[in-house]
mmCIF file of C-alpha atoms in Angstrom:
data_model
loop_
_atom_site.group_PDB
_atom_site.id
_atom_site.type_symbol
_atom_site.label_atom_id
_atom_site.label_comp_id
_atom_site.label_asym_id
_atom_site.label_seq_id
_atom_site.Cartn_x
_atom_site.Cartn_y
_atom_site.Cartn_z
ATOM 1 C CA MET A 1 -33.833 41.377 27.699
ATOM 2 C CA HIS A 2 -33.487 42.712 24.169
ATOM 3 C CA GLY A 3 -31.748 41.910 20.917
ATOM 4 C CA ILE A 4 -29.346 44.094 18.977
ATOM 5 C CA ILE A 5 -29.564 47.883 19.240
ATOM 6 C CA LEU A 6 -28.793 50.006 16.159
ATOM 7 C CA ARG A 7 -28.433 53.793 15.866
ATOM 8 C CA TRP A 8 -28.317 56.136 12.873
ATOM 9 C CA LYS A 9 -27.998 59.893 12.326
ATOM 10 C CA VAL A 10 -30.600 61.278 9.933
ATOM 11 C CA GLU A 11 -29.004 62.883 6.872
ATOM 12 C CA ASN A 12 -30.215 65.935 4.965
ATOM 13 C CA LYS A 13 -31.709 63.819 2.168
ATOM 14 C CA ASP A 14 -34.047 62.166 4.705
ATOM 15 C CA HIS A 15 -35.208 65.429 6.327
ATOM 16 C CA HIS A 16 -39.009 65.410 6.879
ATOM 17 C CA CYS A 17 -39.197 61.657 6.262
ATOM 18 C CA LEU A 18 -41.570 59.523 8.315
ATOM 19 C CA LEU A 19 -39.769 57.088 10.607
ATOM 20 C CA ARG A 20 -41.666 54.183 9.023
ATOM 21 C CA ASP A 21 -40.449 55.133 5.526
ATOM 22 C CA TYR A 22 -36.912 55.791 6.774
ATOM 23 C CA LEU A 23 -36.636 52.339 8.339
ATOM 24 C CA ARG A 24 -38.319 50.491 5.456
ATOM 25 C CA ASN A 25 -36.788 52.291 2.466
ATOM 26 C CA VAL A 26 -33.488 53.761 3.685
ATOM 27 C CA LYS A 27 -32.381 51.150 6.215
ATOM 28 C CA GLU A 28 -34.194 48.286 4.422
ATOM 29 C CA ILE A 29 -35.745 46.773 7.520
ATOM 30 C CA SER A 30 -38.266 44.190 6.338
ATOM 31 C CA ARG A 31 -41.955 44.618 7.089
ATOM 32 C CA GLN A 32 -41.859 41.483 9.252
ATOM 33 C CA ALA A 33 -38.856 42.707 11.278
ATOM 34 C CA LEU A 34 -40.379 46.171 11.722
ATOM 35 C CA THR A 35 -43.616 44.617 12.978
ATOM 36 C CA ALA A 36 -41.586 42.608 15.524
ATOM 37 C CA VAL A 37 -39.867 45.815 16.688
ATOM 38 C CA LYS A 38 -43.213 47.631 17.088
ATOM 39 C CA GLN A 39 -44.671 44.746 19.095
ATOM 40 C CA HIS A 40 -41.723 43.624 21.226
ATOM 41 C CA GLY A 41 -38.907 46.155 20.793
ATOM 42 C CA GLU A 42 -38.498 49.931 20.911
ATOM 43 C CA LEU A 43 -38.286 52.875 18.506
ATOM 44 C CA ARG A 44 -36.639 56.079 19.716
ATOM 45 C CA VAL A 45 -35.754 59.432 18.212
ATOM 46 C CA ASN A 46 -33.250 61.458 20.249
ATOM 47 C CA ASP A 47 -33.796 58.974 23.105
ATOM 48 C CA GLU A 48 -37.554 59.580 23.226
ATOM 49 C CA GLU A 49 -39.839 56.623 22.500
ATOM 50 C CA VAL A 50 -41.915 57.236 19.368
ATOM 51 C CA THR A 51 -44.185 55.488 16.869
ATOM 52 C CA VAL A 52 -43.437 54.806 13.214
ATOM 53 C CA ARG A 53 -45.397 57.967 12.332
ATOM 54 C CA ALA A 54 -42.738 60.239 13.882
ATOM 55 C CA LEU A 55 -41.426 62.933 11.508
ATOM 56 C CA LEU A 56 -37.630 62.995 11.208
ATOM 57 C CA HIS A 57 -35.329 65.977 10.838
ATOM 58 C CA GLU A 58 -31.712 66.230 9.763
ATOM 59 C CA GLY A 59 -29.397 65.400 12.681
ATOM 60 C CA ASP A 60 -31.933 63.335 14.614
ATOM 61 C CA GLU A 61 -30.601 60.140 16.180
ATOM 62 C CA VAL A 62 -32.797 57.128 15.422
ATOM 63 C CA THR A 63 -32.506 54.110 17.737
ATOM 64 C CA VAL A 64 -34.039 50.722 16.986
ATOM 65 C CA VAL A 65 -34.114 48.134 19.759
ATOM 66 C CA PHE A 66 -34.816 44.744 18.217
ATOM 67 C CA PRO A 67 -36.617 42.097 20.293
ATOM 68 C CA PRO A 68 -34.672 39.046 21.535
ATOM 69 C CA GLU A 69 -33.942 36.321 19.010
ATOM 70 C CA GLU A 70 -36.176 33.268 19.387
ATOM 71 C CA ARG A 71 -34.887 29.765 18.723
ATOM 72 C CA SER A 72 -36.950 27.106 17.018
ATOM 73 C CA ASP A 73 -38.236 24.258 19.157
ATOM 74 C CA GLY A 74 -35.729 21.437 19.300
ATOM 75 C CA MET A 75 -32.773 23.570 18.173
ATOM 76 C CA GLU A 76 -30.101 22.820 20.759
ATOM 77 C CA GLY A 77 -26.466 23.782 21.027
ATOM 78 C CA ARG A 78 -23.966 20.941 20.619
ATOM 79 C CA GLN A 79 -20.201 21.048 21.061
ATOM 80 C CA ILE A 80 -18.986 20.768 17.465
ATOM 81 C CA PRO A 81 -15.607 22.181 16.374
ATOM 82 C CA LEU A 82 -15.984 25.437 14.446
ATOM 83 C CA SER A 83 -13.408 27.171 12.266
ATOM 84 C CA ILE A 84 -14.416 30.840 12.507
ATOM 85 C CA VAL A 85 -12.601 32.937 9.908
ATOM 86 C CA TYR A 86 -14.223 36.262 10.796
ATOM 87 C CA GLU A 87 -16.619 37.585 13.434
ATOM 88 C CA ASP A 88 -18.253 40.857 14.382
ATOM 89 C CA GLU A 89 -21.512 41.756 16.154
ATOM 90 C CA HIS A 90 -23.512 41.106 12.975
ATOM 91 C CA ILE A 91 -22.062 38.036 11.232
ATOM 92 C CA LEU A 92 -19.808 35.002 11.395
ATOM 93 C CA VAL A 93 -17.814 33.737 8.415
ATOM 94 C CA ILE A 94 -17.169 30.044 8.975
ATOM 95 C CA ASN A 95 -14.971 27.508 7.193
ATOM 96 C CA LYS A 96 -17.322 24.516 7.338
ATOM 97 C CA GLN A 97 -15.778 21.090 7.618
ATOM 98 C CA PRO A 98 -16.925 18.335 5.228
ATOM 99 C CA ASN A 99 -19.424 15.695 6.410
ATOM 100 C CA LEU A 100 -21.378 18.279 8.418
ATOM 101 C CA PRO A 101 -24.869 19.476 7.372
ATOM 102 C CA THR A 102 -25.528 23.207 7.557
ATOM 103 C CA ILE A 103 -28.887 22.699 9.297
ATOM 104 C CA PRO A 104 -30.424 19.739 11.173
ATOM 105 C CA SER A 105 -32.400 17.120 9.273
ATOM 106 C CA ILE A 106 -34.271 13.941 10.118
ATOM 107 C CA TYR A 107 -31.042 12.062 9.387
ATOM 108 C CA HIS A 108 -28.833 14.433 11.410
ATOM 109 C CA PRO A 109 -31.154 16.021 14.021
ATOM 110 C CA ASN A 110 -28.441 17.159 16.457
ATOM 111 C CA ARG A 111 -25.180 17.247 14.528
ATOM 112 C CA SER A 112 -25.097 20.203 12.176
ATOM 113 C CA LEU A 113 -23.305 23.509 11.791
ATOM 114 C CA ALA A 114 -26.400 25.160 13.300
ATOM 115 C CA ASN A 115 -26.053 23.087 16.481
ATOM 116 C CA GLY A 116 -22.377 24.007 16.719
ATOM 117 C CA VAL A 117 -23.064 27.711 16.249
ATOM 118 C CA LEU A 118 -25.795 27.693 18.920
ATOM 119 C CA TYR A 119 -23.375 26.058 21.364
ATOM 120 C CA TYR A 120 -20.812 28.759 20.527
ATOM 121 C CA TYR A 121 -23.448 31.436 21.167
ATOM 122 C CA ASP A 122 -24.370 29.875 24.521
ATOM 123 C CA VAL A 123 -20.757 29.637 25.698
ATOM 124 C CA ASN A 124 -20.067 33.250 24.693
ATOM 125 C CA ASN A 125 -23.386 34.676 25.951
ATOM 126 C CA ILE A 126 -24.520 35.763 22.492
ATOM 127 C CA PRO A 127 -28.340 36.036 22.561
ATOM 128 C CA SER A 128 -28.995 34.847 19.039
ATOM 129 C CA THR A 129 -30.336 32.012 16.929
ATOM 130 C CA PHE A 130 -29.020 30.480 13.699
ATOM 131 C CA HIS A 131 -29.472 32.501 10.488
ATOM 132 C CA ALA A 132 -27.630 30.937 7.533
ATOM 133 C CA VAL A 133 -27.166 33.453 4.711
ATOM 134 C CA ASN A 134 -25.897 30.768 2.346
ATOM 135 C CA ARG A 135 -25.819 27.011 2.826
ATOM 136 C CA LEU A 136 -23.412 24.296 1.779
ATOM 137 C CA ASP A 137 -24.277 20.651 1.161
ATOM 138 C CA ARG A 138 -23.327 18.256 3.935
ATOM 139 C CA ASP A 139 -20.206 17.034 2.127
ATOM 140 C CA THR A 140 -19.131 20.398 0.683
ATOM 141 C CA SER A 141 -16.439 22.198 2.683
ATOM 142 C CA GLY A 142 -15.530 25.856 2.935
ATOM 143 C CA LEU A 143 -16.793 29.365 3.507
ATOM 144 C CA LEU A 144 -20.302 30.473 4.390
ATOM 145 C CA ILE A 145 -21.949 33.413 6.161
ATOM 146 C CA VAL A 146 -24.064 33.154 9.312
ATOM 147 C CA ALA A 147 -25.984 36.254 10.435
ATOM 148 C CA LYS A 148 -26.247 36.922 14.159
ATOM 149 C CA HIS A 149 -29.624 38.658 13.985
ATOM 150 C CA ARG A 150 -32.656 38.811 11.688
ATOM 151 C CA TYR A 151 -31.874 42.291 10.336
ATOM 152 C CA ALA A 152 -28.375 41.265 9.239
ATOM 153 C CA HIS A 153 -29.881 38.135 7.694
ATOM 154 C CA ASP A 154 -32.357 40.259 5.712
ATOM 155 C CA LEU A 155 -29.637 42.588 4.382
ATOM 156 C CA PHE A 156 -27.182 39.846 3.419
ATOM 157 C CA SER A 157 -29.892 37.637 1.921
ATOM 158 C CA ARG A 158 -31.020 40.566 -0.217
ATOM 159 C CA GLN A 159 -27.435 41.065 -1.408
ATOM 160 C CA GLN A 160 -27.184 37.395 -2.257
ATOM 161 C CA LYS A 161 -30.381 37.490 -4.331
ATOM 162 C CA LEU A 162 -28.952 40.460 -6.239
ATOM 163 C CA GLY A 163 -25.763 38.493 -6.961
ATOM 164 C CA LYS A 164 -23.603 40.720 -4.756
ATOM 165 C CA VAL A 165 -22.289 37.885 -2.572
ATOM 166 C CA LYS A 166 -19.589 36.407 -4.803
ATOM 167 C CA ARG A 167 -18.758 32.763 -4.127
ATOM 168 C CA THR A 168 -15.881 30.937 -5.784
ATOM 169 C CA TYR A 169 -15.538 27.154 -5.535
ATOM 170 C CA LEU A 170 -12.861 24.598 -6.304
ATOM 171 C CA ALA A 171 -13.847 21.172 -7.629
ATOM 172 C CA VAL A 172 -12.137 18.083 -8.979
ATOM 173 C CA VAL A 173 -14.144 16.622 -11.848
ATOM 174 C CA HIS A 174 -13.935 13.463 -13.912
ATOM 175 C CA ASN A 175 -12.282 13.528 -17.342
ATOM 176 C CA ILE A 176 -10.130 16.145 -19.045
ATOM 177 C CA MET A 177 -12.187 19.212 -19.889
ATOM 178 C CA GLU A 178 -11.684 20.364 -23.460
ATOM 179 C CA ARG A 179 -12.984 23.873 -22.856
ATOM 180 C CA ILE A 180 -10.696 25.968 -20.666
ATOM 181 C CA ASP A 181 -13.534 28.229 -19.527
ATOM 182 C CA GLY A 182 -17.179 28.910 -20.174
ATOM 183 C CA THR A 183 -20.665 29.366 -18.730
ATOM 184 C CA ILE A 184 -23.313 26.744 -18.064
ATOM 185 C CA ASN A 185 -26.767 28.315 -18.287
ATOM 186 C CA ALA A 186 -29.239 25.498 -17.707
ATOM 187 C CA PRO A 187 -32.377 25.547 -15.496
ATOM 188 C CA ILE A 188 -32.436 23.133 -12.554
ATOM 189 C CA GLY A 189 -35.440 21.460 -10.952
ATOM 190 C CA ARG A 190 -36.263 18.549 -8.689
ATOM 191 C CA LYS A 191 -36.052 15.158 -10.340
ATOM 192 C CA GLU A 192 -39.392 13.390 -10.468
ATOM 193 C CA ASP A 193 -39.883 10.724 -7.787
ATOM 194 C CA SER A 194 -36.915 12.053 -5.753
ATOM 195 C CA ILE A 195 -36.821 14.289 -2.693
ATOM 196 C CA ILE A 196 -33.073 14.920 -2.919
ATOM 197 C CA GLU A 197 -31.922 14.655 -6.527
ATOM 198 C CA ARG A 198 -32.005 17.558 -8.989
ATOM 199 C CA GLU A 199 -31.602 17.663 -12.754
ATOM 200 C CA VAL A 200 -31.404 20.061 -15.684
ATOM 201 C CA ARG A 201 -34.961 20.508 -16.956
ATOM 202 C CA LYS A 202 -36.804 23.081 -19.062
ATOM 203 C CA ASP A 203 -39.319 23.898 -16.318
ATOM 204 C CA GLY A 204 -36.603 24.350 -13.666
ATOM 205 C CA GLN A 205 -35.324 27.536 -12.050
ATOM 206 C CA GLU A 206 -32.706 29.647 -13.780
ATOM 207 C CA ALA A 207 -29.192 28.466 -12.901
ATOM 208 C CA VAL A 208 -25.896 29.933 -14.146
ATOM 209 C CA THR A 209 -22.408 28.608 -13.360
ATOM 210 C CA ASN A 210 -19.124 30.020 -14.704
ATOM 211 C CA PHE A 211 -16.129 27.680 -14.868
ATOM 212 C CA LYS A 212 -12.407 27.908 -15.568
ATOM 213 C CA VAL A 213 -9.830 25.127 -15.664
ATOM 214 C CA ILE A 214 -7.155 25.574 -12.978
ATOM 215 C CA ARG A 215 -5.119 22.407 -13.480
ATOM 216 C CA TYR A 216 -5.138 19.203 -15.494
ATOM 217 C CA LEU A 217 -4.455 15.943 -13.664
ATOM 218 C CA LYS A 218 -3.974 12.439 -15.139
ATOM 219 C CA LYS A 219 -7.597 11.796 -16.029
ATOM 220 C CA GLU A 220 -9.274 14.546 -14.029
ATOM 221 C CA THR A 221 -9.536 18.341 -14.020
ATOM 222 C CA VAL A 222 -9.365 20.902 -11.203
ATOM 223 C CA VAL A 223 -11.922 23.607 -11.905
ATOM 224 C CA ARG A 224 -12.715 27.027 -10.468
ATOM 225 C CA LEU A 225 -16.436 27.755 -10.391
ATOM 226 C CA ILE A 226 -18.304 30.996 -9.766
ATOM 227 C CA LEU A 227 -22.049 30.931 -9.141
ATOM 228 C CA GLU A 228 -24.415 33.579 -10.477
ATOM 229 C CA THR A 229 -27.383 31.784 -8.889
ATOM 230 C CA GLY A 230 -27.693 29.522 -5.861
ATOM 231 C CA ARG A 231 -29.769 26.470 -6.712
ATOM 232 C CA THR A 232 -29.632 23.271 -4.670
ATOM 233 C CA HIS A 233 -26.800 21.027 -5.939
ATOM 234 C CA GLN A 234 -26.156 23.556 -8.743
ATOM 235 C CA ILE A 235 -22.462 22.850 -9.344
ATOM 236 C CA ARG A 236 -22.927 19.098 -9.016
ATOM 237 C CA VAL A 237 -25.849 19.007 -11.462
ATOM 238 C CA HIS A 238 -24.278 21.393 -13.978
ATOM 239 C CA MET A 239 -20.916 19.629 -14.116
ATOM 240 C CA ALA A 240 -22.570 16.219 -14.446
ATOM 241 C CA SER A 241 -24.780 17.591 -17.251
ATOM 242 C CA ILE A 242 -21.722 18.368 -19.411
ATOM 243 C CA GLY A 243 -20.059 15.019 -18.761
ATOM 244 C CA HIS A 244 -17.800 16.038 -15.870
ATOM 245 C CA PRO A 245 -19.333 14.838 -12.587
ATOM 246 C CA LEU A 246 -17.438 15.632 -9.405
ATOM 247 C CA LEU A 247 -15.187 12.949 -7.962
ATOM 248 C CA GLY A 248 -16.858 11.397 -4.939
ATOM 249 C CA ASP A 249 -20.343 12.478 -6.044
ATOM 250 C CA ASP A 250 -22.029 9.131 -6.619
ATOM 251 C CA LEU A 251 -25.479 10.774 -6.629
ATOM 252 C CA TYR A 252 -24.652 12.411 -9.957
ATOM 253 C CA GLY A 253 -22.389 9.835 -11.558
ATOM 254 C CA GLY A 254 -19.080 10.443 -9.800
ATOM 255 C CA SER A 255 -16.848 7.690 -8.422
ATOM 256 C CA ILE A 256 -16.138 7.324 -4.686
ATOM 257 C CA GLU A 257 -13.031 5.264 -5.375
ATOM 258 C CA LYS A 258 -10.564 8.095 -4.672
ATOM 259 C CA ILE A 259 -12.536 10.332 -2.280
ATOM 260 C CA SER A 260 -15.583 9.495 -0.170
ATOM 261 C CA ARG A 261 -17.401 12.829 -0.599
ATOM 262 C CA GLN A 262 -17.931 15.203 -3.501
ATOM 263 C CA ALA A 263 -14.654 17.026 -4.199
ATOM 264 C CA LEU A 264 -16.150 20.503 -3.796
ATOM 265 C CA HIS A 265 -14.854 23.356 -1.668
ATOM 266 C CA SER A 266 -16.196 26.900 -1.132
ATOM 267 C CA TRP A 267 -12.847 28.573 -1.670
ATOM 268 C CA LYS A 268 -13.416 32.348 -1.775
ATOM 269 C CA LEU A 269 -16.088 34.716 -0.522
ATOM 270 C CA GLN A 270 -16.448 38.402 -1.364
ATOM 271 C CA PHE A 271 -19.223 40.750 -0.252
ATOM 272 C CA PHE A 272 -20.055 44.303 0.773
ATOM 273 C CA HIS A 273 -20.627 44.572 4.519
ATOM 274 C CA PRO A 274 -23.648 46.888 4.940
ATOM 275 C CA PHE A 275 -22.860 47.735 8.561
ATOM 276 C CA LEU A 276 -19.138 48.408 8.059
ATOM 277 C CA GLN A 277 -19.775 49.989 4.632
ATOM 278 C CA ARG A 278 -16.818 48.241 3.017
ATOM 279 C CA GLU A 279 -15.904 45.222 0.913
ATOM 280 C CA LEU A 280 -14.639 42.068 2.651
ATOM 281 C CA ASN A 281 -12.723 39.193 1.022
ATOM 282 C CA PHE A 282 -11.930 35.767 2.441
ATOM 283 C CA SER A 283 -10.283 32.620 1.121
ATOM 284 C CA VAL A 284 -9.484 29.241 2.694
ATOM 285 C CA GLU A 285 -7.534 26.336 1.264
ATOM 286 C CA PRO A 286 -9.312 22.991 0.694
ATOM 287 C CA PRO A 287 -9.208 20.441 3.525
ATOM 288 C CA GLU A 288 -6.714 17.603 3.665
ATOM 289 C CA ASP A 289 -8.766 15.056 1.718
ATOM 290 C CA MET A 290 -9.077 17.315 -1.348
ATOM 291 C CA ASN A 291 -5.450 18.470 -1.220
ATOM 292 C CA LYS A 292 -4.318 14.852 -0.951
ATOM 293 C CA LEU A 293 -6.545 13.887 -3.875
ATOM 294 C CA ILE A 294 -5.136 16.652 -6.089
ATOM 295 C CA ASN A 295 -1.511 15.886 -5.134
ATOM 296 C CA GLU A 296 -1.882 12.144 -5.651
ATOM 297 C CA LEU A 297 -3.532 12.573 -9.036
#
């Protein structure tokens, strides 16, 4: 049994390149993934098995057979409803429901998006494990990317670190915002004496959030937010730091009177698909509880 198989034709610019350099520098296969291929997969040039020291020529066909995906101990598939917006052999784009963690935790060991995806893989005979490219908090709804194999995860994660995975959120925040748009550039770190809570602090990691008012309600504001970085609880911490905590976010000063979870939704997702070599765009409307909140207010 093997994992995914990928093939490429060597171009003129890579003529006389070593296979090792071609895979590492041109195809951006990580050192760890390439080691796994050497140990448990296969490398071929023109259907002949070779080592990473093989010399390539223009027109050669390079084949990489990745080893099977290995699941972590205790990671089991569970039948959890999934809203799959897009799927190909490399990724899933999922509209995550609220009140569902992305990965298992000590509080939710068997009910997470990861468990649901593994069940989906098992039912559809997809030999893969769970690779989240981006994560959403348990109570945040909306779009996220799941890679089907470690190579796709490496490529998409690299894009995300370079800011090329564009994520747009919708939130309902307390109070009427005076500024129509702006940027919050404030470092975020873990709050002392807390495992979960974060705060703006000088010694934190760089965090940048762009906001724009979409709609004014009676005493609240609907805001569009675009992240330039991806820190834990970034939107929640940043909005609370300027006096506009999210409705339902009692961890950071929001009220749960009108909604029982933070009113935050991953609304739009835009990225370049490295395997298809084209830009993809997705958007999903907020779930019923957020729509009802906005309409009632």
